[in-house]
Coordinates of C-alpha atoms and ligand atoms in Angstrom, one line a residue:
Chain H
M1 CA -96.1 46.5 158.4
S2 CA -95.1 46.4 154.8
V3 CA -91.7 47.3 153.5
F4 CA -93.4 49.9 151.4
N5 CA -94.6 51.6 154.6
N6 CA -91.1 51.8 155.8
Y7 CA -90.0 53.5 152.8
R8 CA -93.0 55.7 152.5
I9 CA -91.0 58.4 154.1
Q10 CA -88.4 58.2 151.3
L11 CA -91.1 58.6 148.7
D12 CA -91.6 62.1 150.0
A13 CA -91.2 64.0 146.8
R14 CA -88.7 66.5 148.3
K15 CA -86.4 63.7 149.2
L16 CA -86.6 62.0 145.9
D17 CA -84.2 64.0 143.8
G18 CA -81.2 62.1 142.7
M19 CA -82.5 58.9 144.2
L20 CA -82.2 56.0 141.9
K21 CA -82.1 53.1 144.3
L22 CA -85.6 53.2 145.8
G23 CA -86.8 50.4 143.6
K24 CA -84.6 47.9 145.4
H25 CA -86.6 48.3 148.6
I26 CA -90.0 48.5 146.9
R27 CA -89.1 45.2 145.1
K28 CA -89.3 43.4 148.4
E29 CA -93.0 43.7 148.3
F30 CA -93.1 41.8 145.0
P31 CA -92.6 38.1 145.7
I32 CA -91.7 37.2 142.2
F33 CA -88.4 38.9 142.6
Q34 CA -87.5 36.6 145.4
N35 CA -89.0 33.5 143.9
A36 CA -87.7 33.9 140.4
P37 CA -84.9 36.5 140.5
H38 CA -84.7 38.5 137.3
V39 CA -84.2 42.0 136.0
Y40 CA -87.6 43.1 134.9
L41 CA -87.7 45.8 132.2
D42 CA -91.0 44.8 130.6
S43 CA -93.6 46.5 132.8
A44 CA -95.2 48.1 129.8
A45 CA -96.4 44.7 128.7
T46 CA -97.5 43.8 132.2
S47 CA -96.5 44.8 135.7
H48 CA -95.6 42.5 138.6
K49 CA -97.9 42.2 141.6
P50 CA -97.2 43.2 145.2
Q51 CA -97.9 40.6 147.8
R52 CA -100.9 42.4 149.0
V53 CA -102.6 42.1 145.6
I54 CA -101.9 38.4 145.5
D55 CA -103.2 38.1 149.1
A56 CA -106.4 40.1 148.3
V57 CA -107.3 37.7 145.5
S58 CA -106.6 34.8 147.7
R59 CA -108.5 36.2 150.6
F60 CA -111.4 36.9 148.4
Y61 CA -111.7 33.3 147.3
S62 CA -110.9 31.9 150.7
T63 CA -113.1 34.1 152.9
Q64 CA -115.3 36.4 151.0
Y65 CA -116.4 34.6 147.9
G66 CA -119.9 34.3 146.5
S67 CA -121.8 35.4 143.4
I68 CA -122.2 39.1 142.7
H69 CA -125.6 40.8 142.7
R70 CA -127.4 37.5 142.6
A71 CA -128.1 35.4 145.6
L72 CA -129.5 36.7 148.8
H73 CA -127.1 34.9 151.2
T74 CA -124.3 36.4 153.2
R75 CA -121.5 35.2 151.0
S76 CA -123.0 36.9 148.0
A77 CA -123.6 40.1 149.9
E78 CA -120.0 40.2 151.1
A79 CA -118.6 39.5 147.6
T80 CA -121.0 42.1 146.2
R81 CA -119.9 44.7 148.8
I82 CA -116.3 44.2 147.8
Y83 CA -117.1 44.4 144.1
E84 CA -119.0 47.6 144.5
M85 CA -116.4 49.0 146.8
G86 CA -114.0 48.5 144.0
R87 CA -116.2 50.6 141.8
S88 CA -116.0 53.5 144.3
R89 CA -112.3 53.1 144.7
V90 CA -111.7 53.4 140.9
E91 CA -114.1 56.3 140.8
H92 CA -112.0 58.2 143.3
F93 CA -108.7 57.0 141.8
I94 CA -109.5 58.6 138.4
G95 CA -111.6 61.4 139.7
A96 CA -115.0 60.3 138.2
N97 CA -118.2 61.9 139.4
K98 CA -120.0 58.8 140.6
P99 CA -119.4 55.1 140.9
S100 CA -121.9 54.3 138.1
E101 CA -119.5 55.9 135.7
I102 CA -117.2 52.9 136.2
I103 CA -117.7 49.8 134.2
F104 CA -115.6 46.7 135.0
T105 CA -114.4 44.9 131.9
G106 CA -111.7 42.4 131.0
G107 CA -109.2 45.0 130.2
T108 CA -108.4 47.9 127.9
T109 CA -109.2 45.9 124.8
E110 CA -112.7 45.0 125.9
S111 CA -113.3 48.6 127.2
I112 CA -112.5 50.1 123.8
N113 CA -114.5 47.4 121.9
Q114 CA -117.5 48.3 124.2
V115 CA -117.3 51.9 123.2
A116 CA -116.7 51.1 119.5
F117 CA -119.6 48.7 119.1
G118 CA -122.0 49.9 121.8
F119 CA -121.5 53.7 121.5
A120 CA -120.0 54.5 118.1
V121 CA -121.8 52.1 115.9
P122 CA -125.3 53.1 116.8
R123 CA -124.4 56.8 116.2
I124 CA -123.0 56.2 112.7
K125 CA -124.0 58.7 110.0
E126 CA -123.2 58.6 106.4
G127 CA -120.0 60.4 105.4
G128 CA -118.7 60.2 108.9
N129 CA -115.1 59.6 110.1
I130 CA -113.3 58.3 113.1
V131 CA -110.1 59.9 114.2
I132 CA -107.2 58.1 115.9
S133 CA -103.5 58.8 116.1
A134 CA -100.7 57.2 114.2
M135 CA -99.3 55.8 117.5
E136 CA -102.2 53.7 118.6
H137 CA -101.9 50.2 120.0
H138 CA -103.8 47.6 117.9
A139 CA -106.5 47.6 120.7
N140 CA -107.2 51.2 119.8
F141 CA -106.8 50.7 116.1
L142 CA -108.4 47.5 115.0
P143 CA -111.9 48.1 116.5
W144 CA -112.1 51.4 114.7
Q145 CA -110.7 50.0 111.5
R146 CA -113.3 47.2 111.7
I147 CA -116.2 49.7 112.1
C148 CA -114.9 51.9 109.3
T149 CA -114.6 49.1 106.8
Q150 CA -117.9 47.6 107.8
Y151 CA -119.9 50.8 107.7
G152 CA -118.0 52.7 105.0
L153 CA -116.5 55.4 107.3
S154 CA -113.1 56.9 106.8
L155 CA -110.5 56.2 109.5
R156 CA -108.2 59.2 109.9
R157 CA -104.8 58.8 111.6
I158 CA -103.3 62.0 113.1
P159 CA -99.7 62.0 112.0
L160 CA -96.8 62.4 114.5
T161 CA -94.3 65.2 114.7
D162 CA -90.7 64.4 114.2
A163 CA -90.3 64.3 118.0
G164 CA -92.9 61.5 118.1
E165 CA -95.9 63.4 119.5
I166 CA -99.4 63.6 118.2
D167 CA -99.4 66.6 115.8
E168 CA -101.8 69.0 117.3
V169 CA -102.2 71.1 114.2
A170 CA -103.0 68.1 112.1
A171 CA -105.4 66.9 114.8
S172 CA -107.4 70.1 114.6
E173 CA -107.8 69.7 110.9
L174 CA -108.7 66.0 110.9
I175 CA -111.3 66.2 113.7
D176 CA -114.3 67.9 112.2
E177 CA -118.0 68.1 112.5
N178 CA -118.4 64.7 110.8
T179 CA -116.2 63.0 113.3
L180 CA -118.1 60.3 115.1
I181 CA -115.5 59.8 117.9
T182 CA -111.8 60.4 118.5
A183 CA -109.8 57.8 120.3
L184 CA -106.3 58.7 121.5
V185 CA -103.5 57.2 123.5
Q186 CA -102.2 59.1 126.5
V187 CA -98.8 57.4 126.7
S188 CA -97.5 55.5 123.7
N189 CA -96.5 51.9 124.4
V190 CA -93.8 52.1 121.7
L191 CA -92.3 55.6 122.0
G192 CA -93.1 56.4 125.6
T193 CA -94.5 59.8 124.5
V194 CA -96.8 61.5 127.0
N195 CA -99.3 63.2 124.7
D196 CA -100.7 66.5 125.8
L197 CA -104.3 65.7 125.0
N198 CA -106.1 68.7 126.5
P199 CA -105.9 71.0 123.5
I200 CA -107.1 68.2 121.2
I201 CA -109.9 67.2 123.5
A202 CA -111.0 70.9 123.8
H203 CA -111.0 71.2 120.0
A204 CA -113.0 68.0 119.7
H205 CA -115.5 69.2 122.3
S206 CA -115.9 72.5 120.5
L207 CA -117.4 70.3 117.7
Q208 CA -119.3 68.0 120.0
V209 CA -117.0 65.2 119.2
P210 CA -116.6 62.7 122.1
V211 CA -113.1 61.5 123.0
L212 CA -111.9 58.2 124.3
V213 CA -108.5 58.1 126.0
D214 CA -106.5 54.9 126.1
A215 CA -104.8 55.1 129.5
A216 CA -103.3 51.6 129.5
Q217 CA -99.8 52.9 129.8
S218 CA -100.4 56.0 131.9
I219 CA -102.5 54.6 134.7
G220 CA -100.5 54.1 137.8
H221 CA -97.5 55.9 136.2
M222 CA -99.0 59.4 136.5
D223 CA -102.0 61.0 137.9
V224 CA -104.8 60.2 135.5
N225 CA -107.8 62.4 136.3
V226 CA -110.8 62.3 134.0
Q227 CA -111.9 65.8 135.1
A228 CA -108.6 67.3 134.3
L229 CA -108.4 65.4 131.0
D230 CA -112.1 66.1 130.4
C231 CA -112.2 62.9 128.3
D232 CA -115.6 61.3 127.7
F233 CA -114.3 57.7 128.0
L234 CA -111.2 56.3 129.5
A235 CA -110.0 52.7 129.2
F236 CA -107.3 50.9 131.2
S237 CA -106.2 47.4 132.4
G238 CA -105.6 46.2 135.9
H239 CA -102.6 44.1 135.0
K240 CA -100.4 47.0 134.0
M241 CA -101.1 48.9 137.3
L242 CA -99.8 46.2 139.6
G243 CA -103.3 44.6 139.7
P244 CA -104.5 41.2 138.5
T245 CA -104.9 40.1 134.9
G246 CA -108.4 39.8 133.4
V247 CA -109.9 42.9 135.0
G248 CA -110.0 46.4 133.5
V249 CA -112.0 49.5 133.5
L250 CA -114.1 51.6 131.2
Y251 CA -115.0 55.0 132.5
G252 CA -117.6 57.0 130.7
K253 CA -119.4 60.3 131.4
Y254 CA -122.8 59.3 132.7
T255 CA -124.7 61.1 130.0
Y256 CA -122.8 59.1 127.4
L257 CA -123.2 55.9 129.2
E258 CA -126.9 56.4 129.1
Q259 CA -126.7 56.6 125.3
M260 CA -124.4 53.6 125.0
E261 CA -125.8 50.2 124.1
P262 CA -124.8 46.9 125.7
W263 CA -122.4 44.9 123.7
R264 CA -122.4 41.6 125.7
F265 CA -125.8 40.3 126.4
G266 CA -126.6 37.8 129.1
G267 CA -127.2 37.4 132.8
E268 CA -127.1 40.3 135.2
M269 CA -127.4 43.1 132.7
V270 CA -131.1 42.8 132.2
L271 CA -133.9 44.2 134.3
H272 CA -136.7 42.2 132.6
A273 CA -136.2 39.7 129.9
G274 CA -139.3 39.3 127.8
L275 CA -139.8 36.9 124.9
E276 CA -139.8 39.7 122.4
R277 CA -138.1 42.6 124.0
S278 CA -136.1 43.1 127.1
K279 CA -135.4 46.0 129.4
F280 CA -131.8 46.5 130.5
K281 CA -130.5 47.8 133.7
E282 CA -129.1 51.2 134.1
P283 CA -125.4 51.9 133.6
P284 CA -123.0 50.5 134.6
H285 CA -124.8 47.1 135.1
R286 CA -126.1 46.8 131.6
F287 CA -122.6 46.7 130.4
E288 CA -121.5 43.9 132.8
G289 CA -123.3 40.9 131.3
G290 CA -122.3 37.6 132.8
S291 CA -120.4 36.8 136.0
P292 CA -117.7 39.4 136.4
H293 CA -114.1 38.9 137.4
S294 CA -114.9 39.7 141.0
A295 CA -111.7 38.4 142.4
G296 CA -109.9 40.6 140.0
V297 CA -111.7 43.6 141.4
A298 CA -110.7 42.5 144.9
G299 CA -107.1 42.5 143.7
L300 CA -107.5 45.8 141.9
I301 CA -108.6 47.4 145.1
A302 CA -105.3 46.3 146.7
A303 CA -103.4 47.6 143.8
I304 CA -105.1 51.0 144.2
D305 CA -104.2 50.9 147.9
F306 CA -100.6 50.3 147.0
L307 CA -100.5 53.1 144.4
E308 CA -102.3 55.6 146.7
E309 CA -100.2 54.8 149.6
A310 CA -97.0 55.3 147.7
G311 CA -98.5 58.3 145.9
V312 CA -98.8 58.1 142.1
S313 CA -97.0 61.4 141.8
N314 CA -94.1 60.1 143.8
I315 CA -93.9 57.0 141.7
Q316 CA -93.9 59.3 138.6
R317 CA -91.2 61.5 140.0
Y318 CA -89.0 58.5 140.9
S319 CA -89.5 56.7 137.6
D320 CA -89.0 59.8 135.6
Q321 CA -85.6 60.1 137.1
L322 CA -84.8 56.5 136.5
L323 CA -86.0 56.8 132.9
S324 CA -83.8 59.8 132.2
H325 CA -80.9 57.9 133.7
M326 CA -81.6 54.9 131.4
I327 CA -81.9 57.2 128.4
D328 CA -78.6 58.9 129.3
Q329 CA -76.9 55.6 129.5
L330 CA -78.4 54.3 126.2
Q331 CA -77.5 57.5 124.5
A332 CA -73.9 57.3 125.7
E333 CA -73.6 53.8 124.3
E334 CA -72.2 53.4 120.8
D335 CA -74.5 51.9 118.2
V336 CA -77.6 52.4 120.2
Q337 CA -80.4 54.4 118.5
I338 CA -83.3 55.7 120.6
L339 CA -86.7 56.2 118.9
A340 CA -88.4 59.5 119.3
D341 CA -87.5 62.5 121.3
P342 CA -90.8 63.8 122.9
K343 CA -90.9 66.6 125.4
Q344 CA -92.4 64.3 128.0
R345 CA -91.8 60.6 128.2
S346 CA -93.2 58.1 130.7
G347 CA -92.0 54.7 131.8
L348 CA -90.4 53.3 128.6
V349 CA -88.0 53.8 125.7
S350 CA -87.7 52.0 122.4
F351 CA -84.3 51.5 120.9
V352 CA -82.4 49.6 118.2
L353 CA -78.8 48.3 118.1
K354 CA -77.0 49.0 114.9
D355 CA -77.1 45.9 112.7
I356 CA -78.4 43.6 115.5
H357 CA -81.9 42.4 115.3
P358 CA -84.0 43.2 118.3
H359 CA -84.9 39.5 118.8
D360 CA -81.3 38.6 119.1
V361 CA -80.8 41.4 121.6
A362 CA -83.7 40.3 123.7
S363 CA -82.7 36.6 123.5
I364 CA -79.2 37.2 124.6
L365 CA -80.3 39.5 127.4
G366 CA -82.8 36.8 128.4
E367 CA -79.8 34.5 129.0
T368 CA -78.9 36.4 132.1
N369 CA -82.5 36.9 133.2
I370 CA -82.9 40.4 131.9
A371 CA -86.4 40.8 130.5
I372 CA -86.9 43.4 127.8
R373 CA -89.3 43.3 124.9
A374 CA -88.6 42.9 121.3
G375 CA -91.2 43.1 118.6
H376 CA -93.7 45.4 117.0
H377 CA -95.5 46.0 120.4
C378 CA -98.9 45.6 118.7
A379 CA -98.4 48.8 116.9
Q380 CA -97.6 47.7 113.3
P381 CA -99.0 50.8 111.6
L382 CA -96.7 53.1 113.7
L383 CA -93.6 51.0 113.0
R384 CA -94.4 50.9 109.3
D385 CA -94.5 54.8 109.4
L386 CA -91.1 54.8 111.2
G387 CA -89.7 52.3 108.7
I388 CA -88.6 49.9 111.5
P389 CA -90.1 46.5 111.6
V390 CA -89.3 45.8 115.2
T391 CA -87.7 47.5 118.2
N392 CA -86.3 46.7 121.6
R393 CA -88.3 48.3 124.4
A394 CA -87.2 48.7 128.0
S395 CA -89.9 49.8 130.5
I396 CA -89.9 50.4 134.2
H397 CA -92.1 50.7 137.2
C398 CA -91.6 51.6 140.8
Y399 CA -89.7 48.4 141.6
N400 CA -86.9 49.1 139.2
D401 CA -83.7 50.9 140.2
E402 CA -80.3 51.9 138.8
D403 CA -78.9 48.4 139.2
D404 CA -81.5 47.2 136.6
I405 CA -80.2 49.8 134.2
E406 CA -76.7 48.8 134.9
A407 CA -77.6 45.2 134.1
L408 CA -79.2 46.3 130.9
M409 CA -76.2 48.2 129.8
D410 CA -73.8 45.3 130.7
G411 CA -76.2 43.1 128.7
I412 CA -76.2 45.4 125.7
R413 CA -72.4 45.4 125.7
R414 CA -72.4 41.6 125.9
V415 CA -74.8 41.5 122.9
K416 CA -72.4 43.7 120.9
S417 CA -69.5 41.5 121.8
Y418 CA -71.3 38.5 120.3
F419 CA -71.6 40.3 117.0
H420 CA -68.8 42.8 116.7
Chain O
M1 CA -77.6 31.1 124.6
K2 CA -73.9 31.4 123.7
D3 CA -74.7 28.0 122.1
L4 CA -77.5 29.3 120.0
Y5 CA -75.3 32.1 118.9
H6 CA -72.7 29.6 117.6
P7 CA -69.9 31.0 115.5
T8 CA -71.4 29.5 112.4
I9 CA -74.7 31.4 113.0
I10 CA -72.9 34.6 113.8
R11 CA -70.7 34.3 110.7
H12 CA -73.6 33.6 108.4
S13 CA -75.7 36.4 109.9
K14 CA -73.0 39.0 109.5
S15 CA -72.0 38.0 106.0
P16 CA -74.7 35.8 104.5
S17 CA -74.1 33.8 101.4
N18 CA -76.2 34.6 98.3
F19 CA -77.7 37.7 99.9
R20 CA -78.7 40.6 97.7
E21 CA -80.2 44.0 98.6
D22 CA -82.7 44.2 95.8
P23 CA -84.8 41.7 93.9
P24 CA -83.2 40.4 90.6
D25 CA -84.5 41.7 87.3
D26 CA -84.8 38.2 85.9
R27 CA -88.4 37.5 85.4
E28 CA -87.9 33.8 85.2
V29 CA -86.8 33.6 88.7
V30 CA -89.2 31.9 91.2
T31 CA -89.9 34.2 94.1
L32 CA -90.9 33.0 97.5
E33 CA -92.0 35.1 100.5
A34 CA -91.0 34.0 104.0
Y35 CA -92.8 36.2 106.4
N36 CA -93.1 35.8 110.2
P37 CA -96.0 38.0 111.4
L38 CA -94.9 37.3 115.0
C39 CA -91.6 39.2 114.7
G40 CA -91.8 41.0 111.4
D41 CA -89.0 39.0 109.8
E42 CA -89.4 39.0 106.1
F43 CA -87.2 37.3 103.5
T44 CA -87.7 36.9 99.8
L45 CA -86.1 33.8 98.3
Y46 CA -85.1 33.7 94.6
L47 CA -84.9 30.3 93.0
Y48 CA -83.2 30.1 89.6
M49 CA -84.6 26.9 88.2
Q50 CA -83.5 24.9 85.2
G51 CA -86.2 22.3 84.9
E52 CA -85.9 20.0 87.9
L53 CA -82.6 21.5 88.8
I54 CA -82.1 24.4 91.3
E55 CA -79.2 26.3 89.7
K56 CA -78.9 28.9 92.3
V57 CA -80.7 30.4 95.3
Q58 CA -80.5 34.0 96.5
F59 CA -82.3 36.0 99.1
S60 CA -83.1 39.5 100.3
G61 CA -84.9 40.9 103.3
Y62 CA -84.7 41.4 107.0
G63 CA -84.5 39.0 109.9
C64 CA -82.7 38.0 113.1
A65 CA -79.3 36.3 113.2
V66 CA -80.8 32.9 113.5
S67 CA -83.3 33.2 110.6
K68 CA -80.8 34.9 108.4
A69 CA -78.0 32.4 109.1
M70 CA -80.5 29.5 108.4
T71 CA -81.5 31.1 105.1
S72 CA -78.0 31.7 104.1
L73 CA -77.0 28.1 104.8
L74 CA -80.1 26.8 102.9
T75 CA -79.1 28.8 99.8
E76 CA -75.7 27.3 99.9
R77 CA -77.0 23.8 100.4
L78 CA -79.8 23.8 97.8
E79 CA -77.6 25.1 95.0
G80 CA -77.2 22.5 92.3
K81 CA -79.7 20.1 93.9
R82 CA -82.7 18.5 92.1
I83 CA -86.1 19.2 93.5
L84 CA -86.4 15.6 94.8
E85 CA -83.2 15.8 96.7
S86 CA -84.2 19.2 98.1
K87 CA -87.5 17.8 99.4
V88 CA -85.6 15.0 101.2
L89 CA -83.1 17.5 102.6
L90 CA -85.8 19.8 103.9
S91 CA -87.7 17.0 105.4
D92 CA -84.6 15.6 107.2
L93 CA -83.8 19.1 108.4
R94 CA -87.3 19.5 109.9
K95 CA -87.0 16.1 111.5
M96 CA -83.6 16.9 113.0
L97 CA -84.5 20.4 114.2
I98 CA -88.1 20.2 115.1
D99 CA -89.3 16.6 115.6
N100 CA -87.0 14.3 117.5
G101 CA -83.5 15.4 116.7
E102 CA -82.8 12.1 114.9
S103 CA -81.8 12.2 111.4
P104 CA -79.0 11.3 109.0
R105 CA -77.0 14.0 110.7
T106 CA -73.8 13.4 108.8
L107 CA -75.4 15.0 105.8
L108 CA -76.5 18.0 107.8
D109 CA -73.4 18.8 109.8
E110 CA -73.4 22.5 109.2
F111 CA -77.0 22.7 110.5
V112 CA -76.2 21.1 113.9
P113 CA -75.7 24.5 115.6
F114 CA -79.3 25.2 115.0
M115 CA -80.3 22.2 117.1
E116 CA -79.8 24.4 120.1
V117 CA -83.0 26.2 119.3
R118 CA -84.8 23.2 120.7
N119 CA -83.9 24.7 124.1
Y120 CA -85.5 28.0 123.1
P121 CA -89.0 27.1 121.7
E122 CA -89.9 30.8 121.3
R123 CA -87.1 31.1 118.7
M124 CA -88.2 28.0 116.7
T125 CA -90.0 30.0 114.0
C126 CA -86.7 31.8 113.3
V127 CA -85.3 28.4 112.3
T128 CA -88.3 27.2 110.3
L129 CA -89.1 30.4 108.5
S130 CA -87.3 29.8 105.3
I131 CA -87.4 26.0 105.5
D132 CA -91.2 26.2 105.5
A133 CA -91.4 28.7 102.7
L134 CA -89.4 26.2 100.6
V135 CA -91.4 23.2 101.7
D136 CA -94.6 25.1 100.8
Y137 CA -93.2 25.7 97.3
F138 CA -91.9 22.2 96.6
E139 CA -94.8 20.4 98.3
P140 CA -97.8 22.7 98.2
N141 CA -100.2 20.0 99.2
K142 CA -98.3 18.8 102.1
D143 CA -99.7 19.6 105.6
R144 CA -97.0 20.9 107.9
L145 CA -97.1 19.9 111.5
Ligands
PLP501 C1 -101.4 51.6 124.8 C2 -102.1 50.3 125.0 N1 -103.4 50.2 124.7 C3 -104.0 49.0 124.9 C4 -103.4 47.9 125.4 C5 -104.2 46.6 125.5 O1 -104.3 46.3 126.8 P1 -104.9 44.8 127.2 O2 -104.1 43.8 126.5 O3 -104.7 44.7 128.7 O4 -106.3 44.8 126.8 C6 -102.0 48.0 125.7 C7 -101.3 46.8 126.2 O5 -100.3 46.4 125.7 C8 -101.4 49.2 125.5 O6 -100.1 49.3 125.8

């Protein structure tokens, strides 16, 4: 029985209050912490993997492997069964209506590009605009910028409030009847802001504008439910939710998927390939051209098992407490400035140390095996708005605990001792 | 890491030589941009040339301790040098810091602390940022490795 099972009882929400040590036990399920001990505060970039995810990938290759949807032999049937089971698991995990609303991709980036080039481009009308927010990751900025420059649309960026949230009032002015699509991030990978997207989505829908939500940072950290959000598309990556790299998901409301065109052409996505015209399969298969990352899906199933067993809302409750603790500590420390002050924050915080470059901070912390991020976090337009070229970012997941925060604070004091 | 953050590097990053907040008014001055898209570090170097002679070098901008200290030392070192000497100096520096670590080191003593960066390849661009901007200017046709 896994260590996590032993501690499941402690993940009972009522018993979580004030608990900041749980991560220490959860960490035992993640072999990298034994094999290469370190303080990991960079889960927003990518999360570590529990043993069962690693095992699932290994088991898939060693006992279940074969091509997907192609051959008629048993191996292929078994591999296909697991792959399609993955689709149903994701469907339930995010509350979709049916498995065919789930498309497997390489990750968030590919998911968004599929929507940009397969859905938005064919619907372009003259004088149209695309609306994003000022806090988008490059993955939810560059595809739209590309389309806008290529087809002469205007790209509108919803500004942020001083607290670092998407400005709802501005959003309702910028999204209008000429808006082709709106693409918004649920949790900012730079500020940690949890955006309340419901009112914006409701406004967009009142004008028949479809909405894509970038859930790369929210998935696995909070309950992400496409019915509750009422989004039309949702994109996320396996590797940030304790799953393997190279696999991700695009959810789309089925009626929109029927209207979406394939973006990657090749094997498996076609029903009949003629010399002049071809007929493509129904969604989701027409969007999964080529041999998919089936082993990634096997691992993703194990990641969902892990998250569901622990309970995403329990993880959220635990990590919210840990995050507040981290922010309290950072705020109490002299010369530390925290970016943004949103009502709700998830999993991460960006900060700068007075007169010390974030790269120097991250390098010196790295010396004692404390991993935090320094950089522009693939969100250069946002940092330009904030007038800060780069920041430090510390991010957490269920395997972190108060000792990690203590190590971070000791590290920050050591950095200051170098320079002051 | 303590070795990368050698007292020389800390000192030059905290109070760099020839640093200025704003660009000079002087229109004659040669302006070089040293920008690292990876980390957003961005310095502007100002070369006051008198024919073949570099009379003075100043810089402005934003960067980490390592890139700032390197730029500071370079401005000191290039002052009063001829272009030809500067080319040799920059090439020796690249050899010592990036290539094999062998070089007429005696001439480059104050740069020795930067050799530590060879143990931190992810920080190499911090060291080369301003060197490369200068090499590009002095030898525009030379391919860098
Ligand atoms: C908010 C957000 N969107 C998109 C991405 C891109 O994800 P991926 O690189 O897995 O495609 C990231 C990853 O950093 C992210 O944080």
